[in-house]
XYZ file of N, CA, C and O in Angstrom:
636
model
N 40.099 1.302 20.780
C 39.343 1.799 19.175
C 37.754 2.181 19.411
O 37.173 2.284 20.796
N 37.713 3.115 19.086
C 36.880 4.130 19.423
C 35.541 4.480 18.115
O 35.732 3.217 17.258
N 34.111 4.288 19.161
C 32.704 3.842 18.253
C 33.192 4.659 17.068
O 33.123 6.126 16.756
N 32.454 4.145 15.758
C 32.510 4.474 14.361
C 31.650 5.489 14.013
O 30.358 5.866 15.251
N 31.759 6.899 13.539
C 30.612 7.690 13.045
C 29.080 7.385 13.130
O 29.606 6.509 11.833
N 28.340 7.170 13.429
C 26.996 6.676 12.589
C 26.378 8.083 12.039
O 25.820 9.026 12.652
N 25.874 7.985 10.548
C 25.001 9.114 10.217
C 23.721 8.905 10.151
O 22.989 8.465 9.286
N 22.849 9.190 11.433
C 21.510 8.730 11.874
C 20.462 10.182 11.487
O 19.727 9.976 11.586
N 21.380 11.159 10.601
C 20.375 12.346 10.411
C 19.778 12.106 9.284
O 20.227 11.293 8.026
N 17.847 12.093 9.211
C 17.289 12.013 8.058
C 17.907 12.020 7.302
O 17.812 11.372 5.633
N 18.348 13.030 6.448
C 18.624 13.637 5.958
C 19.979 12.732 4.719
O 20.064 12.957 3.917
N 20.767 12.014 5.174
C 21.469 11.105 4.908
C 21.151 9.895 4.772
O 21.934 8.809 4.145
N 19.716 9.675 5.426
C 19.554 8.525 5.368
C 18.634 7.912 4.232
O 18.845 7.005 3.572
N 17.466 8.949 4.202
C 16.734 8.920 3.284
C 16.876 9.416 1.416
O 18.221 10.142 1.296
N 17.395 7.877 0.884
C 17.988 8.235 -0.414
C 16.948 8.833 -1.109
O 15.743 9.674 -1.088
N 16.890 9.093 -2.830
C 16.223 10.426 -3.840
C 15.444 8.843 -4.337
O 14.833 7.441 -3.416
N 14.707 9.234 -4.916
C 13.749 8.221 -5.854
C 14.290 6.893 -5.866
O 15.825 6.492 -6.498
N 13.459 5.672 -5.679
C 14.184 4.516 -6.009
C 13.108 3.448 -6.763
O 11.946 4.025 -6.222
N 13.522 2.661 -7.786
C 12.303 1.873 -8.278
C 12.685 0.403 -8.213
O 13.181 -0.172 -7.647
N 11.401 -0.395 -7.890
C 11.104 -1.873 -7.102
C 10.621 -2.276 -7.811
O 8.928 -2.245 -8.565
N 10.348 -3.638 -7.767
C 9.783 -4.912 -7.810
C 8.917 -5.017 -6.865
O 9.802 -6.062 -6.395
N 7.677 -5.619 -7.224
C 7.102 -5.809 -5.754
C 5.950 -6.751 -6.436
O 5.670 -6.869 -7.368
N 5.989 -7.833 -5.134
C 4.946 -9.158 -6.072
C 4.411 -8.962 -4.202
O 5.180 -9.091 -3.152
N 3.214 -9.383 -4.133
C 2.199 -9.905 -3.138
C 0.947 -10.712 -3.578
O 1.010 -10.618 -4.653
N 0.987 -11.904 -2.660
C 0.065 -13.054 -3.148
C -1.242 -12.830 -2.033
O -0.986 -12.432 -1.229
N -2.119 -13.201 -2.538
C -3.486 -13.670 -1.785
C -2.986 -14.472 -0.904
O -2.265 -15.649 -1.066
N -3.420 -14.492 0.746
C -3.164 -15.513 1.468
C -3.833 -17.231 0.811
O -4.927 -17.227 0.134
N -2.924 -18.270 1.275
C -3.359 -19.314 0.648
C -3.575 -19.499 -1.033
O -3.876 -20.524 -1.338
N -2.577 -18.305 -1.758
C -2.952 -18.775 -3.037
C -4.758 -18.793 -3.870
O -5.033 -19.301 -4.811
N -5.753 -18.292 -3.454
C -6.973 -18.054 -3.432
C -6.601 -17.273 -4.736
O -6.613 -16.227 -4.496
N -7.755 -17.783 -5.491
C -8.000 -16.528 -6.884
C -9.216 -15.416 -6.493
O -10.409 -15.725 -7.157
N -8.638 -14.801 -6.224
C -9.868 -13.116 -5.682
C -9.538 -12.272 -5.799
O -10.284 -11.228 -6.398
N -8.431 -11.962 -6.763
C -8.083 -10.761 -7.592
C -8.415 -10.581 -8.800
O -8.313 -9.769 -9.610
N -8.941 -11.577 -9.727
C -9.211 -11.176 -10.991
C -10.945 -11.727 -11.323
O -11.088 -11.679 -12.689
N -11.978 -11.748 -10.445
C -13.230 -11.005 -11.016
C -13.023 -9.819 -11.254
O -12.079 -9.077 -10.788
N -13.802 -9.344 -12.267
C -13.413 -8.482 -13.015
C -13.326 -7.054 -11.872
O -13.106 -5.820 -12.224
N -14.683 -7.080 -11.404
C -14.604 -6.094 -9.976
C -13.447 -6.114 -9.163
O -12.869 -5.021 -8.788
N -12.825 -7.148 -8.711
C -11.702 -7.232 -7.856
C -10.545 -6.754 -8.803
O -9.918 -5.464 -7.817
N -10.221 -6.685 -9.883
C -9.262 -6.299 -10.329
C -9.293 -5.190 -10.698
O -8.379 -4.179 -10.566
N -10.547 -4.403 -11.129
C -10.831 -3.204 -11.644
C -10.869 -2.287 -10.146
O -9.768 -1.435 -10.217
N -10.823 -2.799 -9.049
C -10.457 -1.982 -7.817
C -9.260 -1.667 -7.250
O -8.641 -0.779 -6.894
N -8.500 -2.907 -7.599
C -6.958 -2.927 -7.151
C -6.405 -1.926 -8.409
O -5.239 -0.995 -7.754
N -6.483 -1.965 -9.427
C -6.526 -0.846 -10.497
C -6.392 0.439 -9.999
O -5.200 1.286 -10.251
N -7.936 0.250 -9.769
C -7.847 1.710 -9.447
C -7.526 2.554 -8.646
O -6.967 4.047 -8.674
N -7.001 1.953 -6.898
C -6.162 2.176 -6.377
C -4.571 2.549 -6.604
O -4.230 3.830 -6.301
N -4.296 1.946 -7.564
C -2.818 2.052 -7.967
C -2.709 3.503 -8.821
O -1.958 3.955 -8.756
N -3.710 3.532 -9.643
C -4.192 5.025 -10.248
C -4.329 6.088 -9.459
O -3.808 7.472 -9.392
N -5.282 6.053 -8.133
C -5.690 6.950 -7.537
C -3.640 7.257 -6.624
O -3.890 8.389 -6.556
N -3.550 6.564 -6.144
C -1.794 7.125 -6.147
C -0.648 7.955 -7.002
O -0.188 8.238 -6.576
N -0.781 6.587 -7.848
C -0.332 7.605 -9.244
C -0.678 9.387 -9.028
O -0.023 10.023 -9.544
N -2.053 9.133 -9.386
C -2.456 10.734 -9.322
C -2.038 11.811 -8.554
O -1.941 12.876 -8.691
N -1.715 10.960 -7.227
C -1.412 11.811 -6.257
C -0.007 11.518 -5.612
O 0.388 12.438 -5.204
N 0.404 11.685 -6.921
C 2.253 11.782 -6.948
C 2.935 10.876 -5.913
O 3.908 11.076 -5.445
N 1.992 9.911 -5.114
C 2.560 9.059 -4.040
C 3.861 7.971 -4.702
O 4.472 7.419 -4.010
N 3.399 7.783 -5.849
C 4.457 7.005 -6.490
C 4.723 6.694 -8.082
O 3.478 7.322 -8.775
N 5.247 6.337 -8.990
C 5.659 6.779 -10.174
C 5.048 4.898 -10.793
O 5.777 4.427 -10.461
N 4.228 4.687 -11.801
C 3.509 3.607 -12.118
C 4.239 3.009 -13.124
O 3.788 3.487 -14.127
N 5.017 2.242 -13.248
C 5.471 1.746 -14.538
C 5.111 0.808 -15.309
O 5.011 0.594 -16.334
N 4.539 -0.635 -14.602
C 4.079 -1.804 -14.876
C 3.519 -2.496 -13.972
O 3.808 -2.074 -12.887
N 2.668 -3.169 -14.006
C 1.566 -3.663 -13.564
C 0.861 -4.930 -13.473
O 0.729 -4.968 -15.090
N 0.747 -5.792 -12.927
C -0.011 -7.189 -13.542
C -0.855 -7.537 -12.723
O -0.081 -7.752 -11.324
N -2.117 -7.897 -12.625
C -2.969 -8.405 -11.710
C -3.558 -9.734 -12.028
O -3.618 -10.014 -12.763
N -2.494 -10.628 -11.648
C -2.851 -12.286 -11.455
C -4.386 -12.954 -10.812
O -4.681 -11.841 -9.878
N -4.740 -13.713 -11.024
C -5.760 -13.951 -9.931
C -5.256 -14.447 -8.706
O -6.250 -13.923 -7.941
N -4.318 -14.591 -8.115
C -3.902 -14.656 -6.169
C -2.494 -14.300 -6.688
O -2.092 -14.474 -4.841
N -1.836 -13.556 -7.181
C -1.474 -12.254 -7.146
C -0.952 -10.912 -7.553
O -1.984 -11.188 -8.497
N -0.131 -10.400 -7.516
C -0.062 -8.970 -8.422
C 1.449 -8.891 -8.139
O 2.232 -9.260 -7.622
N 2.319 -7.946 -9.488
C 3.341 -7.411 -9.505
C 3.595 -6.202 -9.929
O 2.122 -5.947 -11.041
N 3.865 -5.265 -9.571
C 4.312 -3.985 -9.590
C 5.885 -3.754 -9.940
O 6.613 -3.858 -9.517
N 5.844 -2.765 -10.755
C 7.246 -1.763 -10.843
C 6.597 -0.527 -10.579
O 6.219 0.062 -11.657
N 7.309 0.519 -9.753
C 6.970 1.440 -9.385
C 8.247 2.119 -8.776
O 9.195 1.237 -8.144
N 8.004 3.578 -8.955
C 9.279 4.060 -8.488
C 8.712 5.225 -6.887
O 7.639 5.415 -7.218
N 9.399 5.349 -5.853
C 8.938 6.432 -4.544
C 9.672 6.949 -4.820
O 11.432 6.748 -5.173
N 9.451 8.117 -4.719
C 10.682 9.029 -4.135
C 10.967 9.592 -2.272
O 10.329 8.225 -1.657
N 11.978 10.099 -1.691
C 12.690 9.867 -0.554
C 11.682 10.512 0.706
O 11.563 9.679 1.466
N 10.287 10.661 0.382
C 9.638 10.552 1.327
C 8.580 9.518 1.533
O 7.962 9.377 2.627
N 8.756 8.721 1.019
C 8.129 7.277 0.716
C 9.150 6.054 0.929
O 9.889 5.630 0.186
N 8.470 5.094 1.894
C 9.037 4.093 2.071
C 8.381 2.949 0.750
O 7.391 3.200 0.613
N 8.865 2.004 0.354
C 8.378 0.797 -0.845
C 7.526 0.083 0.276
O 6.111 -0.109 0.156
N 8.129 0.006 1.593
C 6.963 -0.501 2.922
C 5.532 0.178 2.854
O 4.385 -0.704 3.124
N 5.986 1.288 3.173
C 4.406 2.035 3.097
C 3.842 2.011 1.882
O 2.702 2.091 1.942
N 4.630 2.271 0.352
C 3.536 2.371 -0.622
C 2.488 1.180 -0.516
O 1.475 1.161 -0.609
N 3.297 -0.158 -0.252
C 2.416 -1.422 -0.742
C 1.380 -1.410 0.632
O 0.549 -2.033 0.219
N 2.124 -0.973 1.750
C 0.530 -1.190 3.052
C -0.050 -0.085 2.645
O -1.134 -0.751 2.893
N 0.019 1.077 2.123
C -1.064 2.388 1.817
C -1.940 1.685 0.601
O -3.547 1.556 0.952
N -1.409 0.840 -0.436
C -2.441 0.081 -1.585
C -3.104 -0.698 -0.701
O -4.171 -1.066 -0.803
N -2.629 -1.440 0.038
C -3.387 -2.774 1.119
C -4.547 -2.439 1.549
O -5.180 -2.714 1.762
N -4.341 -1.102 2.879
C -4.854 -0.838 3.740
C -6.252 -0.073 2.821
O -7.583 -0.191 3.033
N -5.904 0.910 1.463
C -7.175 1.415 0.734
C -7.995 0.247 0.428
O -8.997 0.461 0.844
N -7.366 -0.626 -0.008
C -7.994 -2.081 -0.636
C -9.185 -2.549 0.584
O -10.530 -2.770 0.344
N -8.781 -2.303 1.629
C -9.485 -2.933 2.658
C -10.300 -2.322 3.664
O -11.264 -2.771 3.847
N -10.212 -0.593 3.417
C -10.747 -0.146 4.431
C -12.552 0.756 3.499
O -13.330 0.713 3.637
N -11.959 0.794 2.278
C -13.222 1.759 1.308
C -14.431 0.631 1.235
O -14.100 -0.713 1.110
N -15.755 0.831 1.872
C -16.832 -0.160 2.230
C -16.996 -0.856 0.331
O -17.507 -1.957 0.887
N -17.051 -0.396 -0.511
C -16.862 -1.105 -1.788
C -16.028 -2.271 -2.130
O -15.920 -2.799 -3.139
N -14.826 -2.109 -1.262
C -13.697 -2.728 -1.791
C -13.535 -3.999 -0.534
O -13.218 -5.276 -0.826
N -13.750 -3.819 0.807
C -13.668 -4.166 1.722
C -13.996 -6.059 1.223
O -13.533 -6.953 2.015
N -15.493 -6.127 0.803
C -15.828 -7.442 0.443
C -14.904 -8.417 0.134
O -14.522 -9.708 0.416
N -14.014 -8.141 -0.548
C -12.724 -9.061 -1.251
C -11.616 -8.911 -0.598
O -10.681 -9.796 -0.253
N -11.348 -7.815 -0.279
C -9.579 -7.284 0.190
C -9.532 -7.807 2.130
O -8.472 -7.463 2.357
N -10.315 -7.670 2.641
C -10.111 -7.590 4.540
C -9.371 -8.566 4.681
O -9.945 -10.124 4.536
N -7.926 -8.901 5.309
C -7.589 -9.902 5.340
C -7.296 -10.553 4.752
O -6.976 -12.054 5.040
N -6.900 -10.705 3.085
C -6.902 -11.507 2.297
C -5.238 -11.659 1.700
O -4.926 -12.831 1.069
N -4.820 -10.240 1.657
C -3.255 -10.589 1.410
C -2.297 -11.324 2.431
O -2.702 -11.596 3.454
N -1.831 -12.339 1.728
C -0.711 -12.950 2.696
C 0.288 -12.387 3.423
O 0.579 -10.742 2.701
N 1.521 -12.804 3.995
C 2.700 -11.707 4.872
C 3.903 -11.925 3.983
O 4.490 -10.668 4.446
N 4.145 -12.282 2.746
C 5.123 -12.506 2.583
C 5.465 -11.610 0.906
O 5.335 -12.161 0.117
N 5.625 -10.152 1.292
C 5.801 -9.041 0.315
C 7.010 -9.180 -0.596
O 7.726 -9.603 0.852
N 7.217 -8.966 -1.493
C 8.640 -9.496 -1.563
C 8.536 -8.045 -2.689
O 8.038 -7.669 -3.126
N 9.932 -7.335 -2.199
C 10.392 -6.043 -2.900
C 11.814 -6.644 -3.361
O 12.576 -6.536 -2.322
N 12.066 -5.895 -4.656
C 13.549 -6.120 -5.611
C 13.740 -4.388 -5.657
O 13.224 -4.653 -6.481
N 15.014 -4.280 -5.371
C 15.453 -2.826 -5.859
C 15.838 -2.956 -6.901
O 17.108 -4.149 -7.260
N 15.077 -2.068 -8.488
C 16.069 -2.216 -9.643
C 16.902 -0.929 -9.409
O 16.694 -0.045 -9.299
N 18.176 -1.273 -9.595
C 19.571 -0.091 -9.898
C 19.887 -0.070 -11.019
O 20.519 1.114 -11.334
N 19.450 -0.619 -11.880
C 20.388 -0.757 -13.508
C 19.136 -1.351 -14.790
O 18.167 -1.274 -14.314
N 19.492 -0.252 -15.973
C 18.368 -0.730 -17.178
C 18.217 -1.639 -17.404
O 16.882 -2.377 -18.134
N 19.078 -2.610 -17.509
C 19.062 -4.062 -18.113
C 18.190 -4.586 -17.144
O 17.001 -5.477 -17.599
N 18.132 -4.568 -15.849
C 17.215 -5.058 -14.918
C 15.734 -4.909 -14.933
O 15.250 -5.569 -14.932
N 15.846 -3.422 -14.940
C 14.325 -2.858 -14.997
C 13.697 -3.414 -16.601
O 12.531 -3.715 -16.485
N 14.583 -3.337 -17.675
C 13.856 -4.186 -18.779
C 13.514 -5.490 -18.517
O 12.036 -5.516 -18.895
N 14.450 -6.535 -17.751
C 13.972 -7.756 -17.386
C 12.680 -7.558 -16.694
O 11.680 -8.901 -17.033
N 12.555 -6.681 -15.767
C 11.439 -7.377 -14.665
C 10.183 -6.560 -15.546
O 8.858 -7.459 -15.723
N 10.579 -5.438 -16.360
C 9.157 -5.288 -17.112
C 8.691 -6.114 -17.912
O 7.345 -6.195 -17.889
N 9.550 -6.865 -18.959
C 9.168 -8.069 -19.752
C 8.433 -9.056 -19.010
O 7.325 -9.939 -19.389
N 8.480 -9.482 -17.612
C 8.357 -10.384 -17.133
C 6.908 -10.032 -16.548
O 6.104 -10.650 -16.505
N 7.178 -9.017 -16.046
C 5.724 -8.267 -15.729
C 4.840 -8.548 -17.134
O 3.466 -9.103 -16.455
N 4.876 -7.796 -17.725
C 4.106 -7.984 -19.088
C 3.496 -9.077 -19.551
O 2.506 -9.527 -19.975
N 4.238 -10.051 -19.199
C 4.446 -11.860 -20.220
C 4.184 -12.775 -18.780
O 3.618 -13.651 -19.361
N 3.606 -12.030 -17.667
C 3.619 -13.099 -16.901
C 1.938 -13.744 -17.107
O 1.557 -14.965 -17.113
N 1.041 -12.911 -17.187
C -0.468 -13.648 -18.084
C -0.297 -14.718 -19.370
O -0.872 -15.501 -19.168
N 0.810 -14.068 -20.188
C 1.019 -15.634 -21.129
C 1.736 -16.933 -20.672
O 1.213 -17.124 -21.082
N 2.559 -16.558 -19.391
C 3.201 -17.822 -18.858
C 2.456 -18.545 -18.404
O 2.375 -19.651 -18.179
N 1.102 -17.938 -17.733
C 0.522 -18.740 -17.022
C -1.255 -19.112 -17.625
O -1.877 -19.456 -17.214
N -1.105 -18.646 -19.177
C -1.764 -19.342 -19.931
C -3.374 -18.486 -19.658
O -4.632 -18.961 -20.239
N -3.523 -17.165 -19.486
C -4.431 -16.391 -19.301
C -4.626 -15.438 -20.315
O -5.491 -15.040 -20.601
N -3.401 -15.574 -21.269
C -3.917 -14.416 -22.289
C -2.494 -14.957 -23.680
O -1.828 -15.731 -23.316
N -3.178 -15.187 -24.573
C -2.345 -15.650 -25.370
C -1.124 -14.423 -25.812
O 0.058 -14.820 -26.370
N -1.523 -13.429 -26.080
C -0.079 -12.407 -25.928
C -0.283 -11.528 -25.100
O -1.349 -10.920 -24.082
N 0.613 -10.218 -24.094
C 0.816 -9.664 -22.981
C -0.360 -8.411 -23.365
O -1.427 -8.148 -22.075
N -0.899 -7.930 -24.813
C -1.502 -6.725 -24.670
C -3.251 -7.535 -24.557
O -3.979 -6.514 -24.415
N -3.223 -8.321 -24.459
C -4.494 -9.300 -24.541
C -5.028 -9.735 -22.864
O -6.451 -9.850 -22.684
N -4.632 -9.255 -22.018
C -4.568 -9.041 -20.362
C -5.339 -7.737 -19.703
O -4.453 -7.003 -19.827
N -6.275 -8.036 -19.662
C -7.019 -6.547 -19.269
C -6.899 -6.202 -18.077
O -7.140 -4.925 -17.465
N -5.948 -6.851 -17.640
C -5.675 -6.728 -15.760
C -3.968 -6.352 -15.394
O -3.602 -6.475 -14.828
N -3.377 -5.720 -17.281
C -2.366 -5.688 -17.241
C -1.564 -4.127 -17.622
O -2.643 -3.726 -18.684
N -0.626 -4.140 -17.699
C -0.256 -2.375 -18.194
C -0.329 -2.334 -19.569
O 0.471 -1.676 -19.946
N -0.003 -3.775 -19.918
C 0.433 -4.116 -21.526
C -0.757 -4.253 -22.391
O -0.582 -3.772 -23.124
N -2.118 -4.057 -21.716
C -3.243 -3.798 -22.334
C -3.630 -2.555 -22.758
O -3.465 -1.272 -22.093
N -4.052 -1.962 -24.137
C -4.019 -0.928 -24.758
C -5.158 0.021 -23.685
O -6.022 -0.591 -23.545
N -4.754 1.337 -23.654
C -5.473 1.982 -23.230
C -4.830 2.537 -21.660
O -5.333 3.532 -20.923
N -4.068 1.727 -20.811
C -3.463 1.979 -19.587
C -2.337 2.919 -19.799
O -1.525 2.575 -20.462
N -2.402 3.727 -18.808
C -1.421 4.814 -19.108
C -0.443 4.680 -17.850
O -0.563 4.415 -16.376
N 1.183 4.612 -18.440
C 2.115 4.096 -17.197
C 3.452 5.489 -17.238
O 3.297 5.789 -18.545
N 3.954 5.595 -16.303
C 5.117 6.603 -16.215
C 6.140 5.771 -16.833
O 6.798 4.729 -17.577
N 6.810 6.563 -17.660
C 8.234 6.442 -18.228
C 9.018 5.701 -17.207
O 9.357 5.972 -15.768
N 9.911 4.838 -17.716
C 11.456 4.361 -16.928
C 12.036 5.393 -16.561
O 12.299 6.752 -17.306
N 12.234 5.528 -15.363
C 13.455 6.647 -14.294
C 14.377 6.635 -15.395
O 15.235 5.220 -15.497
N 15.144 7.461 -15.022
C 15.754 8.064 -15.904
C 17.283 8.110 -14.437
O 17.491 8.321 -13.610
N 18.402 7.324 -15.339
C 19.679 7.230 -14.595
C 19.854 6.036 -13.837
O 20.334 5.183 -12.706
């Protein structure tokens, strides 16, 4: 039996744009993300990467002990690298590291979203997470969520 042909050419390995539902927690589930300063810094980093076109930000929520993101990365970026960059940026900047230095847990979760129905379910879950946890009466009432009025997010990917 012959060895099957392996397609290790990078142009064949890398996919185009991919959308992911990302969750990451603070180690030991400590409530470090929702003092206004911490959540604001975190959201600022998300928007810096969005402005630099490193990702498309569709939905986010910053909870006291974890965060959820719905984002799209292109073929030049892996989802693991995107999340790592966000976390490293939070730890390195002097005004940020007081809260984020070595505080994230090791168990990131990334789920690839391949269809519109799944995208809608995840977006709704992210928007309603503060309501389900008793942090807001309505999704739009959470100031650390893309549901809050005034946050600009990218439209759902097509296809």
